[in-house]
Amino acid sequence: DAGVIQSPRHEVTEMGQEVTLRCKPISGHDYLFWYRQTMMRGLELLIYFNNNVPIDDSGMPEDRFSAKMPNASFSTLKIQPSEPRDSAVYFCASGLNTGSGNTIYFGEGSWLTVV
Amino acid sequence: GDSVTQMEGPVTLSEEAFLTINCTYTATGYPSLFWYVQYPGEGLQLLLKATKADDKGSNKGFEATYRKETTSFHLEKGSVQVSDSAVYFCALNNQGGKLIFGQGTELSVKP
């Protein structure tokens, strides 16, 4: 399996611009997660989906952030407008029926810098 | 709510030293427990897991035992290598669909 695929790997954008991060989960997985990692705050869960439906978006920092999962093989995380404090590594992860014992697999991350 | 607490880093060891990274958790019920590793510039990779009390997870010379009586899942390795330098995350899954992570512990191994 190709694993979780994220794009872009690196993005540098100017403050105020729209940023779209993309994720292709592992085929057959029914959970998809978006995490953000910074030195100051560590690893934060932003939102997760089950069968393409958002289950918990309580970690989304504010209305500038939105996430969609139009089908089982694709998800986006959008920031509009972007701000320098959004600079972070954004990870997408997927899992299958994550009850006891099931495992979540991470992508390589999208490294975002907002200047 | 559920939570995971790890020992603070960074942990600095010499090559071939014994490693312990402490992890304790708070959770209702019977969560599954995980250790993930993050090498510089990469995403998190599953290192090992345990799904019930007294289970021992092991991989690449690392091991951790699920101790329900002490609510712990400490990571150990008998002889670390320079290539083990990374950040290690303890996590739990309590049937809620998501992983709850500790804050991560950075390990630096010197030759």
Coordinates of N, CA and C in Angstrom, one line a residue:
Chain A
D1 N 0.8 -1.2 0.0 CA 0.0 0.0 0.0 C 0.9 1.2 0.0
A2 N 0.4 2.3 -0.6 CA 1.2 3.5 -0.8 C 1.2 4.3 0.5
G3 N 0.4 4.0 1.5 CA 0.4 4.8 2.7 C -0.5 6.0 2.5
V4 N -0.5 6.9 3.6 CA -1.2 8.1 3.5 C -0.4 9.1 2.7
I5 N -1.0 9.7 1.7 CA -0.3 10.7 0.8 C -0.8 12.1 1.0
Q6 N 0.1 13.0 1.3 CA -0.2 14.4 1.6 C 0.5 15.2 0.5
S7 N -0.2 16.3 0.2 CA 0.4 17.3 -0.7 C -0.1 18.7 -0.3
P8 N 0.7 19.8 -0.5 CA 2.1 19.7 -0.9 C 2.9 19.3 0.3
R9 N 4.2 18.9 0.1 CA 5.0 18.6 1.2 C 5.5 19.8 1.9
H10 N 5.8 20.8 1.1 CA 6.2 22.1 1.7 C 5.5 23.3 1.0
E11 N 5.1 24.2 1.8 CA 4.4 25.4 1.2 C 4.8 26.6 2.0
V12 N 5.2 27.6 1.2 CA 5.5 29.0 1.7 C 4.5 29.9 1.1
T13 N 3.8 30.6 1.9 CA 2.8 31.5 1.4 C 2.8 32.8 2.2
E14 N 2.2 33.8 1.6 CA 2.1 35.1 2.2 C 0.9 35.2 3.1
M15 N 1.0 36.0 4.2 CA -0.2 36.2 5.0 C -1.3 36.7 4.2
G16 N -2.5 36.2 4.5 CA -3.7 36.6 3.8 C -4.1 35.7 2.7
Q17 N -3.2 34.9 2.2 CA -3.5 34.0 1.1 C -4.2 32.7 1.6
E18 N -4.9 32.1 0.7 CA -5.6 30.9 1.0 C -4.6 29.7 0.8
V19 N -4.7 28.8 1.8 CA -3.9 27.6 1.7 C -4.8 26.3 1.7
T20 N -4.5 25.4 0.8 CA -5.2 24.2 0.8 C -4.3 23.0 0.8
L21 N -4.5 22.2 1.9 CA -3.7 21.0 2.1 C -4.5 19.8 1.7
R22 N -3.9 18.8 1.1 CA -4.6 17.6 0.5 C -4.2 16.3 1.1
C23 N -5.1 15.4 1.2 CA -4.7 14.1 1.8 C -5.5 13.0 1.1
K24 N -4.7 11.9 0.8 CA -5.3 10.7 0.3 C -5.1 9.6 1.3
P25 N -6.1 9.1 2.0 CA -5.9 8.1 3.0 C -5.6 6.8 2.4
I26 N -5.3 5.8 3.3 CA -5.0 4.5 2.8 C -6.4 3.9 2.4
S27 N -6.3 3.2 1.3 CA -7.6 2.6 0.7 C -8.2 1.7 1.7
G28 N -9.5 1.8 1.9 CA -10.3 1.0 2.8 C -10.4 1.5 4.2
H29 N -9.6 2.5 4.6 CA -9.7 3.0 5.9 C -10.9 3.9 6.0
D30 N -11.6 3.9 7.2 CA -12.8 4.6 7.3 C -12.7 5.8 8.3
Y31 N -11.5 6.0 8.9 CA -11.3 7.2 9.7 C -10.2 8.0 9.1
L32 N -10.4 9.3 9.1 CA -9.3 10.2 8.7 C -9.2 11.4 9.7
F33 N -7.9 11.7 10.0 CA -7.6 12.7 11.0 C -6.7 13.8 10.4
W34 N -6.9 15.0 10.9 CA -6.0 16.1 10.6 C -5.4 16.5 12.0
Y35 N -4.0 16.5 12.0 CA -3.3 17.0 13.2 C -2.4 18.2 12.8
R36 N -2.1 19.0 13.8 CA -1.1 20.1 13.6 C 0.0 19.9 14.6
Q37 N 1.2 20.1 14.2 CA 2.3 20.0 15.1 C 3.2 21.3 15.1
T38 N 3.4 21.8 16.3 CA 4.2 23.0 16.5 C 5.1 22.7 17.7
M39 N 6.2 23.5 17.7 CA 7.1 23.4 18.9 C 6.4 23.8 20.2
M40 N 5.6 24.8 20.1 CA 5.0 25.4 21.3 C 3.8 24.5 21.8
R41 N 3.0 24.0 20.9 CA 1.8 23.3 21.3 C 1.8 21.8 21.1
G42 N 2.9 21.3 20.5 CA 3.0 19.9 20.3 C 2.1 19.4 19.2
L43 N 1.5 18.2 19.4 CA 0.7 17.6 18.4 C -0.8 17.8 18.8
E44 N -1.6 18.4 17.9 CA -3.0 18.8 18.2 C -3.9 18.1 17.2
L45 N -4.9 17.5 17.7 CA -6.0 17.0 16.8 C -6.9 18.1 16.4
L46 N -7.0 18.3 15.1 CA -7.8 19.4 14.6 C -9.3 18.9 14.3
I47 N -9.4 17.8 13.6 CA -10.7 17.3 13.2 C -10.5 15.9 12.8
Y48 N -11.6 15.1 12.9 CA -11.5 13.8 12.3 C -12.9 13.3 11.8
F49 N -12.8 12.5 10.8 CA -14.0 12.0 10.0 C -14.1 10.5 10.2
N50 N -15.3 10.1 10.2 CA -15.6 8.6 10.1 C -16.6 8.4 8.9
N51 N -16.2 7.6 8.0 CA -17.0 7.4 6.8 C -17.4 8.7 6.1
N52 N -16.4 9.6 6.0 CA -16.5 10.9 5.3 C -17.3 11.9 6.1
V53 N -17.8 11.6 7.3 CA -18.6 12.5 8.1 C -17.7 13.1 9.2
P54 N -17.7 14.4 9.4 CA -16.9 15.0 10.5 C -17.5 14.6 11.8
I55 N -16.7 14.1 12.7 CA -17.2 13.6 14.0 C -16.8 14.6 15.1
D56 N -15.7 15.1 15.1 CA -15.2 16.0 16.1 C -14.3 17.1 15.5
D57 N -14.8 18.3 15.5 CA -14.0 19.4 15.0 C -13.7 20.4 16.1
S58 N -13.7 19.9 17.3 CA -13.5 20.8 18.4 C -12.1 21.4 18.5
G59 N -11.1 20.7 17.8 CA -9.8 21.2 17.7 C -9.5 22.2 16.7
M60 N -10.4 22.5 15.8 CA -10.2 23.5 14.7 C -10.1 24.8 15.4
P61 N -9.0 25.5 15.2 CA -8.7 26.7 16.0 C -9.7 27.9 15.8
E62 N -10.2 28.1 14.6 CA -11.1 29.2 14.4 C -11.7 29.0 13.0
D63 N -12.6 30.0 12.7 CA -13.4 29.9 11.5 C -12.5 30.0 10.2
R64 N -11.3 30.4 10.3 CA -10.4 30.5 9.2 C -10.1 29.1 8.7
F65 N -10.2 28.1 9.5 CA -9.9 26.7 9.2 C -11.2 25.9 8.8
S66 N -11.1 25.2 7.7 CA -12.2 24.3 7.3 C -11.6 23.0 6.7
A67 N -12.4 21.9 6.9 CA -11.9 20.7 6.4 C -13.1 20.0 5.7
K68 N -12.8 19.3 4.6 CA -13.9 18.5 3.9 C -13.4 17.2 3.6
M69 N -14.3 16.3 3.4 CA -14.0 14.9 2.9 C -15.1 14.5 1.9
P70 N -15.0 14.9 0.7 CA -16.0 14.7 -0.3 C -16.2 13.2 -0.6
N71 N -15.2 12.4 -0.4 CA -15.3 11.0 -0.7 C -14.3 10.2 0.1
A72 N -14.3 8.9 0.1 CA -13.5 8.1 1.0 C -12.0 8.2 0.6
S73 N -11.6 8.7 -0.5 CA -10.2 8.7 -0.9 C -9.6 10.1 -0.9
F74 N -10.3 11.1 -0.4 CA -9.7 12.5 -0.5 C -10.3 13.4 0.6
S75 N -9.4 14.2 1.1 CA -9.8 15.2 2.1 C -8.9 16.4 1.9
T76 N -9.5 17.6 2.3 CA -8.7 18.8 2.2 C -8.9 19.6 3.6
L77 N -7.8 20.3 3.9 CA -7.8 21.2 5.0 C -7.5 22.6 4.4
K78 N -8.4 23.5 4.6 CA -8.2 24.9 4.0 C -8.0 25.9 5.1
I79 N -7.1 26.8 4.9 CA -6.9 28.0 5.8 C -7.1 29.2 4.9
Q80 N -8.1 30.1 5.4 CA -8.4 31.3 4.6 C -9.0 32.3 5.5
P81 N -8.3 33.5 5.7 CA -7.0 33.8 5.2 C -5.9 33.2 6.2
S82 N -4.7 32.9 5.6 CA -3.7 32.4 6.5 C -3.0 33.5 7.2
E83 N -2.4 33.1 8.4 CA -1.7 34.0 9.3 C -0.3 33.4 9.6
P84 N 0.6 34.2 10.0 CA 1.9 33.6 10.4 C 1.8 32.6 11.5
R85 N 0.9 32.7 12.4 CA 0.8 31.8 13.5 C 0.2 30.4 13.1
D86 N -0.2 30.3 11.8 CA -0.6 29.0 11.3 C 0.6 28.2 10.8
S87 N 1.8 28.8 10.8 CA 3.0 28.0 10.4 C 3.2 26.8 11.3
A88 N 3.2 25.6 10.7 CA 3.3 24.4 11.4 C 3.4 23.2 10.4
V89 N 3.5 22.0 11.0 CA 3.4 20.9 10.1 C 2.0 20.3 10.3
Y90 N 1.4 20.0 9.2 CA 0.0 19.5 9.3 C 0.1 18.0 8.8
F91 N -0.4 17.2 9.7 CA -0.4 15.7 9.4 C -1.8 15.2 9.1
C92 N -1.9 14.4 8.1 CA -3.1 13.7 7.9 C -2.8 12.2 8.3
A93 N -3.8 11.6 8.9 CA -3.7 10.2 9.3 C -5.0 9.4 9.0
S94 N -4.9 8.1 8.7 CA -6.1 7.4 8.5 C -6.0 6.1 9.3
G95 N -7.2 5.5 9.6 CA -7.3 4.3 10.4 C -8.5 3.5 10.0
L96 N -8.5 2.3 10.3 CA -9.7 1.4 10.0 C -10.4 1.0 11.3
N97 N -11.6 1.4 11.4 CA -12.5 1.0 12.5 C -11.8 1.1 13.8
T98 N -11.3 2.3 14.2 CA -10.4 2.4 15.3 C -11.1 2.1 16.6
G99 N -11.3 0.9 16.9 CA -11.7 0.4 18.2 C -10.4 -0.1 18.9
S100 N -10.6 -1.0 19.8 CA -9.4 -1.5 20.5 C -8.5 -2.2 19.6
G101 N -7.3 -1.8 19.6 CA -6.2 -2.5 18.9 C -6.0 -2.0 17.5
N102 N -6.8 -1.2 16.9 CA -6.6 -0.7 15.6 C -5.6 0.5 15.6
T103 N -5.0 0.7 14.5 CA -3.9 1.6 14.5 C -4.1 2.7 13.5
I104 N -3.6 3.9 13.8 CA -3.7 5.0 12.9 C -2.3 5.2 12.2
Y105 N -2.4 5.5 10.9 CA -1.2 5.6 10.1 C -1.1 7.1 9.6
F106 N 0.1 7.6 9.7 CA 0.3 9.0 9.4 C 1.0 9.2 8.1
G107 N 0.6 10.3 7.4 CA 1.4 10.8 6.2 C 2.7 11.5 6.7
E108 N 3.4 11.9 5.7 CA 4.7 12.5 5.9 C 4.6 14.0 6.4
G109 N 3.4 14.6 6.2 CA 3.2 15.9 6.7 C 3.3 17.0 5.6
S110 N 2.6 18.1 5.8 CA 2.7 19.3 4.9 C 3.3 20.4 5.8
W111 N 4.5 20.8 5.4 CA 5.2 21.8 6.2 C 4.8 23.2 5.7
L112 N 4.0 23.9 6.5 CA 3.5 25.2 6.0 C 4.2 26.4 6.7
T113 N 4.7 27.3 5.9 CA 5.3 28.6 6.4 C 4.5 29.7 5.9
V114 N 3.9 30.5 6.8 CA 3.2 31.7 6.4 C 4.0 33.0 6.8
V115 N 4.4 33.8 5.8 CA 5.3 34.9 6.0 C 4.5 36.2 5.9
Chain B
G1 N -11.3 13.7 31.5 CA -11.1 13.0 30.2 C -9.9 12.2 30.2
D2 N -9.7 11.4 29.1 CA -8.5 10.6 28.9 C -7.3 11.5 28.7
S3 N -6.2 11.0 29.2 CA -4.9 11.8 29.0 C -3.7 10.9 29.1
V4 N -2.6 11.3 28.5 CA -1.3 10.6 28.5 C -0.3 11.6 29.0
T5 N 0.6 11.1 29.9 CA 1.7 11.9 30.4 C 3.0 11.2 30.2
Q6 N 3.9 11.9 29.6 CA 5.3 11.3 29.3 C 6.3 12.1 30.1
M7 N 7.4 11.4 30.3 CA 8.5 12.1 31.0 C 9.1 13.2 30.0
E8 N 9.5 14.2 30.6 CA 10.0 15.3 29.8 C 11.4 15.0 29.2
G9 N 11.6 15.5 28.1 CA 12.9 15.4 27.5 C 13.7 16.7 27.5
P10 N 14.8 16.8 26.8 CA 15.3 15.7 26.1 C 16.1 14.7 26.9
V11 N 16.1 13.5 26.5 CA 16.9 12.5 27.1 C 18.1 12.2 26.3
T12 N 19.3 12.3 26.9 CA 20.5 12.2 26.2 C 21.3 11.0 26.7
L13 N 21.6 10.0 25.9 CA 22.3 8.8 26.3 C 23.5 8.6 25.4
S14 N 24.4 7.8 25.9 CA 25.5 7.3 25.0 C 25.1 6.0 24.3
E15 N 25.7 5.8 23.2 CA 25.4 4.5 22.5 C 25.5 3.3 23.4
E16 N 24.6 2.4 23.2 CA 24.6 1.1 24.0 C 24.1 1.2 25.4
A17 N 23.6 2.4 25.8 CA 23.0 2.6 27.1 C 21.6 2.0 27.1
F18 N 21.1 1.8 28.3 CA 19.7 1.3 28.5 C 18.8 2.5 28.5
L19 N 17.7 2.3 27.8 CA 16.7 3.4 27.6 C 15.4 3.1 28.4
T20 N 14.9 4.0 29.1 CA 13.5 4.0 29.6 C 12.9 5.3 29.4
I21 N 11.7 5.3 28.8 CA 10.9 6.6 28.7 C 9.6 6.2 29.3
N22 N 9.3 7.0 30.4 CA 8.1 6.7 31.2 C 6.8 7.3 30.5
C23 N 5.7 6.5 30.6 CA 4.4 7.0 30.1 C 3.4 6.5 31.1
T24 N 2.5 7.3 31.5 CA 1.4 7.0 32.3 C 0.1 7.5 31.7
Y25 N -1.0 6.9 32.0 CA -2.2 7.4 31.3 C -3.4 7.4 32.3
T26 N -4.4 8.2 31.9 CA -5.6 8.2 32.7 C -6.8 7.9 31.7
A27 N -7.5 6.9 31.9 CA -8.6 6.6 31.0 C -9.6 5.7 31.7
T28 N -10.9 5.8 31.3 CA -11.9 4.9 31.8 C -11.8 3.6 30.9
G29 N -12.3 2.6 31.4 CA -12.3 1.4 30.6 C -11.0 0.8 30.3
Y30 N -10.8 0.2 29.1 CA -9.6 -0.6 28.7 C -9.1 -0.1 27.4
P31 N -8.3 1.0 27.5 CA -7.8 1.5 26.2 C -6.7 0.7 25.6
S32 N -6.5 0.9 24.3 CA -5.3 0.3 23.7 C -4.2 1.4 23.8
L33 N -2.9 0.9 23.9 CA -1.8 1.8 24.1 C -0.8 1.7 23.0
F34 N -0.1 2.8 22.7 CA 0.8 2.8 21.5 C 2.0 3.6 21.8
W35 N 3.1 3.3 21.1 CA 4.2 4.1 21.0 C 4.5 4.4 19.6
Y36 N 4.6 5.7 19.3 CA 4.9 6.2 17.9 C 6.3 6.8 18.0
V37 N 7.0 6.8 16.9 CA 8.3 7.4 16.8 C 8.3 8.4 15.6
Q38 N 9.0 9.5 15.8 CA 9.1 10.5 14.7 C 10.5 10.9 14.6
Y39 N 11.1 10.5 13.4 CA 12.4 10.9 13.1 C 12.4 12.3 12.5
P40 N 13.5 13.0 12.5 CA 13.6 14.4 12.0 C 13.1 14.5 10.6
G41 N 12.2 15.4 10.4 CA 11.6 15.7 9.1 C 10.6 14.7 8.6
E42 N 10.2 13.8 9.4 CA 9.3 12.8 9.0 C 8.0 12.8 9.8
G43 N 7.0 12.0 9.3 CA 5.8 11.8 10.1 C 5.9 10.8 11.2
L44 N 4.9 10.6 11.9 CA 4.9 9.6 13.0 C 4.7 8.2 12.5
Q45 N 5.5 7.3 13.0 CA 5.4 5.9 12.6 C 5.1 5.1 13.9
L46 N 4.2 4.1 13.7 CA 3.9 3.2 14.8 C 5.2 2.4 15.1
L47 N 5.5 2.4 16.4 CA 6.6 1.6 16.9 C 6.1 0.3 17.5
L48 N 5.2 0.3 18.4 CA 4.6 -0.9 19.0 C 3.3 -0.5 19.6
K49 N 2.5 -1.6 20.0 CA 1.2 -1.4 20.6 C 0.9 -2.5 21.5
A50 N -0.1 -2.3 22.4 CA -0.6 -3.4 23.3 C -2.1 -3.1 23.5
T51 N -2.9 -4.1 23.4 CA -4.3 -3.9 23.5 C -5.0 -4.3 24.8
K52 N -4.3 -5.0 25.6 CA -4.9 -5.3 26.9 C -3.9 -5.5 28.0
A53 N -4.3 -5.5 29.2 CA -3.4 -5.6 30.4 C -2.5 -6.7 30.3
D54 N -1.2 -6.5 30.6 CA -0.1 -7.4 30.7 C 0.4 -7.8 29.3
D55 N -0.2 -7.3 28.2 CA 0.4 -7.4 26.9 C 1.7 -6.7 26.8
K56 N 2.6 -7.3 26.1 CA 3.9 -6.7 25.8 C 4.0 -6.4 24.3
G57 N 4.2 -5.2 23.9 CA 4.5 -4.8 22.6 C 6.0 -4.7 22.3
S58 N 6.4 -5.2 21.2 CA 7.9 -5.1 20.9 C 8.1 -4.9 19.4
N59 N 9.2 -4.2 19.1 CA 9.6 -4.0 17.7 C 11.0 -3.3 17.7
K60 N 11.9 -3.7 16.9 CA 13.2 -3.2 16.7 C 14.0 -3.1 18.0
G61 N 13.8 -4.0 18.9 CA 14.5 -4.0 20.1 C 13.8 -3.2 21.2
F62 N 12.8 -2.4 20.9 CA 12.0 -1.7 21.9 C 10.9 -2.6 22.4
E63 N 10.5 -2.4 23.6 CA 9.4 -3.1 24.2 C 8.7 -2.2 25.3
A64 N 7.4 -2.5 25.5 CA 6.6 -1.8 26.5 C 5.6 -2.8 27.0
T65 N 5.3 -2.8 28.2 CA 4.3 -3.7 28.8 C 3.1 -2.9 29.4
Y66 N 1.9 -3.3 29.0 CA 0.7 -2.6 29.5 C 0.5 -3.0 30.9
R67 N 0.6 -2.0 31.8 CA 0.4 -2.3 33.3 C -0.8 -1.5 33.7
K68 N -1.9 -2.3 33.9 CA -3.1 -1.6 34.3 C -3.1 -1.2 35.7
E69 N -2.4 -1.9 36.6 CA -2.4 -1.6 38.0 C -1.7 -0.3 38.3
T70 N -0.7 0.0 37.4 CA 0.0 1.3 37.6 C -0.3 2.3 36.5
T71 N -1.2 1.9 35.6 CA -1.7 2.7 34.5 C -0.4 3.3 33.7
S72 N 0.5 2.4 33.4 CA 1.7 2.8 32.7 C 2.0 1.9 31.5
F73 N 2.8 2.5 30.6 CA 3.3 1.8 29.4 C 4.6 2.3 29.0
H74 N 5.6 2.0 29.9 CA 7.0 2.6 29.7 C 7.7 1.9 28.6
L75 N 8.4 2.7 27.8 CA 9.2 2.2 26.7 C 10.6 1.9 27.1
E76 N 11.1 0.8 26.7 CA 12.5 0.4 27.1 C 13.2 -0.2 25.9
K77 N 14.5 0.0 25.9 CA 15.4 -0.7 25.0 C 16.7 -1.0 25.7
G78 N 17.2 -2.1 25.5 CA 18.4 -2.5 26.2 C 19.7 -1.8 25.8
S79 N 19.8 -1.5 24.5 CA 21.0 -0.9 24.0 C 20.7 0.0 22.8
V80 N 20.7 1.3 23.1 CA 20.3 2.3 22.1 C 21.4 2.5 21.1
Q81 N 21.0 2.9 19.9 CA 22.0 3.3 18.8 C 21.8 4.7 18.4
V82 N 22.7 5.3 17.8 CA 22.6 6.7 17.3 C 21.4 6.8 16.4
S83 N 21.1 5.8 15.7 CA 19.9 5.9 14.7 C 18.6 5.9 15.5
D84 N 18.6 5.6 16.8 CA 17.3 5.7 17.6 C 17.0 7.1 18.0
S85 N 17.9 8.1 17.7 CA 17.6 9.5 18.0 C 16.3 9.9 17.3
A86 N 15.3 10.4 18.0 CA 14.0 10.7 17.5 C 13.2 11.3 18.6
V87 N 11.9 11.6 18.3 CA 10.9 12.0 19.3 C 10.0 10.8 19.4
Y88 N 9.7 10.4 20.7 CA 8.8 9.2 20.9 C 7.6 9.7 21.6
F89 N 6.4 9.2 21.0 CA 5.1 9.6 21.5 C 4.4 8.4 22.1
C90 N 3.9 8.6 23.3 CA 3.0 7.6 23.8 C 1.5 8.0 23.5
A91 N 0.7 7.0 23.3 CA -0.7 7.4 22.9 C -1.7 6.3 23.4
L92 N -2.9 6.7 23.5 CA -4.0 5.8 23.8 C -5.2 5.9 22.9
N93 N -5.9 4.9 22.7 CA -7.1 4.8 21.9 C -8.2 4.2 22.8
N94 N -9.2 4.9 23.1 CA -10.2 4.4 24.1 C -11.5 4.2 23.4
Q95 N -11.5 3.6 22.2 CA -12.7 3.3 21.4 C -13.5 4.5 21.0
G96 N -12.9 5.6 21.1 CA -13.5 6.9 20.7 C -13.2 7.3 19.3
G97 N -12.4 6.5 18.6 CA -12.0 6.8 17.2 C -10.8 7.6 17.0
K98 N -10.3 8.2 18.1 CA -9.1 9.0 18.0 C -8.0 8.6 18.9
L99 N -6.7 9.0 18.6 CA -5.6 8.7 19.4 C -5.4 10.0 20.3
I100 N -5.1 9.8 21.6 CA -4.8 10.8 22.5 C -3.3 10.7 22.8
F101 N -2.5 11.7 22.4 CA -1.0 11.6 22.5 C -0.5 12.3 23.7
G102 N 0.6 11.8 24.2 CA 1.4 12.6 25.2 C 2.2 13.7 24.4
Q103 N 3.0 14.4 25.2 CA 3.6 15.6 24.6 C 4.9 15.2 23.8
G104 N 5.3 14.0 23.9 CA 6.5 13.6 23.2 C 7.8 13.7 24.0
T105 N 8.7 12.8 23.8 CA 10.0 12.8 24.5 C 11.1 12.7 23.5
E106 N 11.9 13.7 23.4 CA 13.0 13.7 22.5 C 14.2 12.9 23.1
L107 N 14.7 12.0 22.2 CA 15.8 11.1 22.6 C 17.0 11.5 21.7
S108 N 18.1 11.7 22.3 CA 19.4 12.0 21.6 C 20.4 11.0 22.0
V109 N 20.9 10.2 21.1 CA 21.9 9.2 21.4 C 23.3 9.6 20.8
K110 N 24.3 9.7 21.6 CA 25.6 10.2 21.2 C 26.5 9.0 21.0
P111 N 27.4 9.1 20.0 CA 28.3 7.9 19.7 C 29.4 7.9 20.8

